[in-house]
Coordinates of C-alpha atoms and ligand atoms in Angstrom, one line a residue:
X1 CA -51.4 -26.7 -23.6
X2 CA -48.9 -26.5 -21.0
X3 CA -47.1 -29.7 -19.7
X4 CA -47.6 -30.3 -15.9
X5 CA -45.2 -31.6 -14.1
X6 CA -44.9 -33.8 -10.9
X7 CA -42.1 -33.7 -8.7
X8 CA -41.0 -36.0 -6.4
X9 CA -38.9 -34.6 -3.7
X10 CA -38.5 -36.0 0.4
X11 CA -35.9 -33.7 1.2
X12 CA -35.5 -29.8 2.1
X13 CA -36.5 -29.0 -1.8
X14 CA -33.8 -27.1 -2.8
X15 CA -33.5 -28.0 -6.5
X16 CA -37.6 -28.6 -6.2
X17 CA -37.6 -24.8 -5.7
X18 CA -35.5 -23.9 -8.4
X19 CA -37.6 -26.1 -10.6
X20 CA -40.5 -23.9 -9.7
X21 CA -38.9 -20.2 -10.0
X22 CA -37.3 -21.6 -13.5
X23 CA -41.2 -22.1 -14.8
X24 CA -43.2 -20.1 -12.8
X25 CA -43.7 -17.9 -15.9
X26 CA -43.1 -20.9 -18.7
X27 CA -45.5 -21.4 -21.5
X28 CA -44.5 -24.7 -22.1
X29 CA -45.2 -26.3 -18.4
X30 CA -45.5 -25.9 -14.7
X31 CA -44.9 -27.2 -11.5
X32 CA -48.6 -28.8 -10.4
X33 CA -47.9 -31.3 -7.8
X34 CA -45.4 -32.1 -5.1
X35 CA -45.4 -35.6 -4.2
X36 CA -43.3 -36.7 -1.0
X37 CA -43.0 -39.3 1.4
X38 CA -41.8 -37.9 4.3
X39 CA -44.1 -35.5 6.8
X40 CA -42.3 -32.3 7.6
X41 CA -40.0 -32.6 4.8
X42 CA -38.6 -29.3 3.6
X43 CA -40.3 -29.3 0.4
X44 CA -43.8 -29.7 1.2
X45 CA -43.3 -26.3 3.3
X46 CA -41.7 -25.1 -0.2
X47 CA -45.5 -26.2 -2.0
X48 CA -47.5 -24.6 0.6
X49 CA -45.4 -21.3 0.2
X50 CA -45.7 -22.0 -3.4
X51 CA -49.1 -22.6 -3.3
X52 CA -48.8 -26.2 -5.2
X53 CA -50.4 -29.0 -4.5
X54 CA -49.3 -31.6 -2.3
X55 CA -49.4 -35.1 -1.9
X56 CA -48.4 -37.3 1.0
X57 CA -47.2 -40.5 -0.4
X58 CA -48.3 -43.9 1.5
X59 CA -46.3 -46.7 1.0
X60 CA -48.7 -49.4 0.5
X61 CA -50.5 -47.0 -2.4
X62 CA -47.2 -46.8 -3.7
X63 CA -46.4 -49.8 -3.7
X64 CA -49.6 -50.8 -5.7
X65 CA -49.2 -48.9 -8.7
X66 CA -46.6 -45.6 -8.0
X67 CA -49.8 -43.1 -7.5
X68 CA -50.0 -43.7 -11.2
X69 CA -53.9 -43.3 -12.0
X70 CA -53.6 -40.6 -9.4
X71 CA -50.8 -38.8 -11.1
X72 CA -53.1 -39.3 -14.5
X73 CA -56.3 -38.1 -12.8
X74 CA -54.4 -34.9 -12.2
X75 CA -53.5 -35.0 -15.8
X76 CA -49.4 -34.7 -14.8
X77 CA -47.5 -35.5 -18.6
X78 CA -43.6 -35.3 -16.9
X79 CA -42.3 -36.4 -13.9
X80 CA -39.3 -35.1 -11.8
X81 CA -37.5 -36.8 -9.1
X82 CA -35.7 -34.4 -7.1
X83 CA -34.1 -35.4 -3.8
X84 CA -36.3 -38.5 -4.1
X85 CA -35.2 -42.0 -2.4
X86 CA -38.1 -44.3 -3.0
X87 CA -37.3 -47.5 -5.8
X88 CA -39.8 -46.2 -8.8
X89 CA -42.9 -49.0 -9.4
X90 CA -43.3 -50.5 -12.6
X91 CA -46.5 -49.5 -13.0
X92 CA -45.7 -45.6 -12.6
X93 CA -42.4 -46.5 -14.8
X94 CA -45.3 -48.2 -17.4
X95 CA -47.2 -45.1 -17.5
X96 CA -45.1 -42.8 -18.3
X97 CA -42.1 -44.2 -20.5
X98 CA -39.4 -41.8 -20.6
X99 CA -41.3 -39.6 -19.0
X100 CA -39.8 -39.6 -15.7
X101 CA -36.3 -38.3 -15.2
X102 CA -33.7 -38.4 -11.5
X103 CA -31.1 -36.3 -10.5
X104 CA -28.0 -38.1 -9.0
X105 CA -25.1 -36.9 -7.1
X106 CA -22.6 -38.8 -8.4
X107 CA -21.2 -39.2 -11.9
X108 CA -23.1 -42.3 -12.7
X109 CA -22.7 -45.2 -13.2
X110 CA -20.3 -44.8 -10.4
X111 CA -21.6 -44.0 -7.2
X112 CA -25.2 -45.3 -7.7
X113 CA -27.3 -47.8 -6.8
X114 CA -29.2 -49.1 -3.8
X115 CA -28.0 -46.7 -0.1
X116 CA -25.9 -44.5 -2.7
X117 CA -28.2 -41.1 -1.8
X118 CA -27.5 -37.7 -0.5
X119 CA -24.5 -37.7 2.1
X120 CA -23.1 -41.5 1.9
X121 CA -22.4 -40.4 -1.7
X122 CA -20.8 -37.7 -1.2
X123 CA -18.5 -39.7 2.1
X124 CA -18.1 -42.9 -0.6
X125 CA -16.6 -40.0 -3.4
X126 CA -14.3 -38.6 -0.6
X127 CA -13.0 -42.0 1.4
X128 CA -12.0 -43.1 -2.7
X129 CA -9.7 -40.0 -3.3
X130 CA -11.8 -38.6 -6.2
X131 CA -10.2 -35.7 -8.0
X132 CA -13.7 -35.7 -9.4
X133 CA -17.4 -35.7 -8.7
X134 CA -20.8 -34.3 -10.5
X135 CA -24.4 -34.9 -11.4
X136 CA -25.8 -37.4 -13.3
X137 CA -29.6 -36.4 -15.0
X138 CA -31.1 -39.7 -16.3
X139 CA -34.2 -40.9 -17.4
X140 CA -35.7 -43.3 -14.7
X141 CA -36.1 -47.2 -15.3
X142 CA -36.8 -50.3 -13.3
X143 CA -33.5 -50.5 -11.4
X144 CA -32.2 -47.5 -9.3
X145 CA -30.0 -44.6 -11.2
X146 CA -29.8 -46.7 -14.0
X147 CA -31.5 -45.5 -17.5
X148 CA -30.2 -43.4 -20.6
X149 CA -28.2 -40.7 -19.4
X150 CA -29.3 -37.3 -20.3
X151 CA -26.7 -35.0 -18.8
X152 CA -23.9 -34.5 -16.7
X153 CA -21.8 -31.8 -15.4
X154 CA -18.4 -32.3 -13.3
X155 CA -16.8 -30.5 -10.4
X156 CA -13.2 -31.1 -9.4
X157 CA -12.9 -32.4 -5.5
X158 CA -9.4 -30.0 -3.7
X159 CA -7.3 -32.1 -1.7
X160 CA -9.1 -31.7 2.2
X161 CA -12.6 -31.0 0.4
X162 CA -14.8 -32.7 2.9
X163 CA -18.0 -34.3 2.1
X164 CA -20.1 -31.6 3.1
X165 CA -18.0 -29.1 1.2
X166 CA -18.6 -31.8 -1.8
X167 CA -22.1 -31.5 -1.2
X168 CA -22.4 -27.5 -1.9
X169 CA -20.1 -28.0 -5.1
X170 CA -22.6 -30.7 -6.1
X171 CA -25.7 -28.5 -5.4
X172 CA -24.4 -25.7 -6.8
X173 CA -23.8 -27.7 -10.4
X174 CA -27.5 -29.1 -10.0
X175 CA -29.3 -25.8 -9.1
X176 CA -27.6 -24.5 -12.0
X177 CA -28.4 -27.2 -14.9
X178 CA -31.3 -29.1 -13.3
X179 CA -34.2 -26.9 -14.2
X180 CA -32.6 -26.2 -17.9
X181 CA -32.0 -29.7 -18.8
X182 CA -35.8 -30.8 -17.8
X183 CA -36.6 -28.0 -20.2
X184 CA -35.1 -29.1 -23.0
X185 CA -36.2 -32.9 -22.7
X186 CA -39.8 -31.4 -22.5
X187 CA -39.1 -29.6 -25.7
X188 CA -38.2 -32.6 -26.9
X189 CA -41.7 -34.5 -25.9
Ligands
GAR1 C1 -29.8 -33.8 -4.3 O1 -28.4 -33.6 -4.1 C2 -30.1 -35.0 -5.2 O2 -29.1 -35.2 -6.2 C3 -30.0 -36.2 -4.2 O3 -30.7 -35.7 -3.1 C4 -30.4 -34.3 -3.0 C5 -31.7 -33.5 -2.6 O4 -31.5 -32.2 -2.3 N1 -30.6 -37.3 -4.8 C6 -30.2 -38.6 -4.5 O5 -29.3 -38.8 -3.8 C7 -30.9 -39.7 -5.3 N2 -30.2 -40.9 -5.3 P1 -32.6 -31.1 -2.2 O6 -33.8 -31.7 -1.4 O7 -32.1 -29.9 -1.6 O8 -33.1 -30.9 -3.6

């Protein structure tokens, strides 16, 4: 039986999509739901085109129990978070115990935490004179980018790199492990 995965993106998608083109021919999962908070987000345009389902997350649902028993209902073993910037509920961290994995921008545990997302990571990196950056791929607990680490992969920051030069380094390094690494934790499940 194939694994089926959730993802949880809010965000253009772009490591959701390589997520999907890494299993669309997998025997050991697939890509069955998009889950994502914000309307005309990037990657819900990426699910219809993929033809995935899609689910529009409300924040007082969330709140409750994470979409948990809706995640179950859909029979979704793994969960991805990709681009996603919403605190995980206990009760969806409860229900699937290392079974929910973030990517992170940063090389963790630096550069993490609550506000530390997307661009004001990559501007925090830069303002510190970082020779160095990378991803972080954790599994997900109670406190944000803060369980087991799983992997991670450096780039080296040139003097004048700006942050939005930081960020295409950065998605470069997780378009190319992000997929591969989910892979092997599933072979590991
Ligand atoms: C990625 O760089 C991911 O690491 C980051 O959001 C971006 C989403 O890009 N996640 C976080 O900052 C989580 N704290 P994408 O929508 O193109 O995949």
């Amino acid at each position: 039986m194939k694994q089926k995965i959730a993802v949880f993106a809010s965000g253009a998608g772009s490591n959701a999509q390589k997520i999907i083109d890494h299993f669309r021919a997998s025997e050991i999962a697939e890509i069955s739901l998009i889950a994502c908070n914000k309307p005309g987000a990037g990657v819900l345009t990426i699910a219809e085109q993929e033809q995935i389902e899609q689910v529009l997350i409300e924040r007082e649902q969330y709140k409750k129990d994470g979409y948990a028993a809706f995640l179950k209902e859909k029979g979704i073993n793994f969960v991805v978070l990709a681009g996603f910037l919403w605190k995980i509920p206990q009760p969806l961290i409860d229900a699937y115990p290392r079974k929910i994995v973030n990517i992170h921008p940063a090389l963790l545990p630096a550069y993490g935490g609550k506000g530390m997302y997307g661009a004001f990571v990559h501007q925090a990196v830069i303002a510190n004179g970082e020779k160095q950056s990378g991803i972080t791929i954790h599994y997900v607990d109670e406190h944000y980018d803060h369980g087991d680490i799983i992997f991670q992969a450096t780039c080296n920051i040139e003097p004048g790199d700006t942050p939005e030069q930081l960020a295409q380094k950065i998605h470069l390094l997780e378009h190319a492990h992000f997929p591969a690494v989910i892979e092997q934790v599933l072979q590991q499940h």
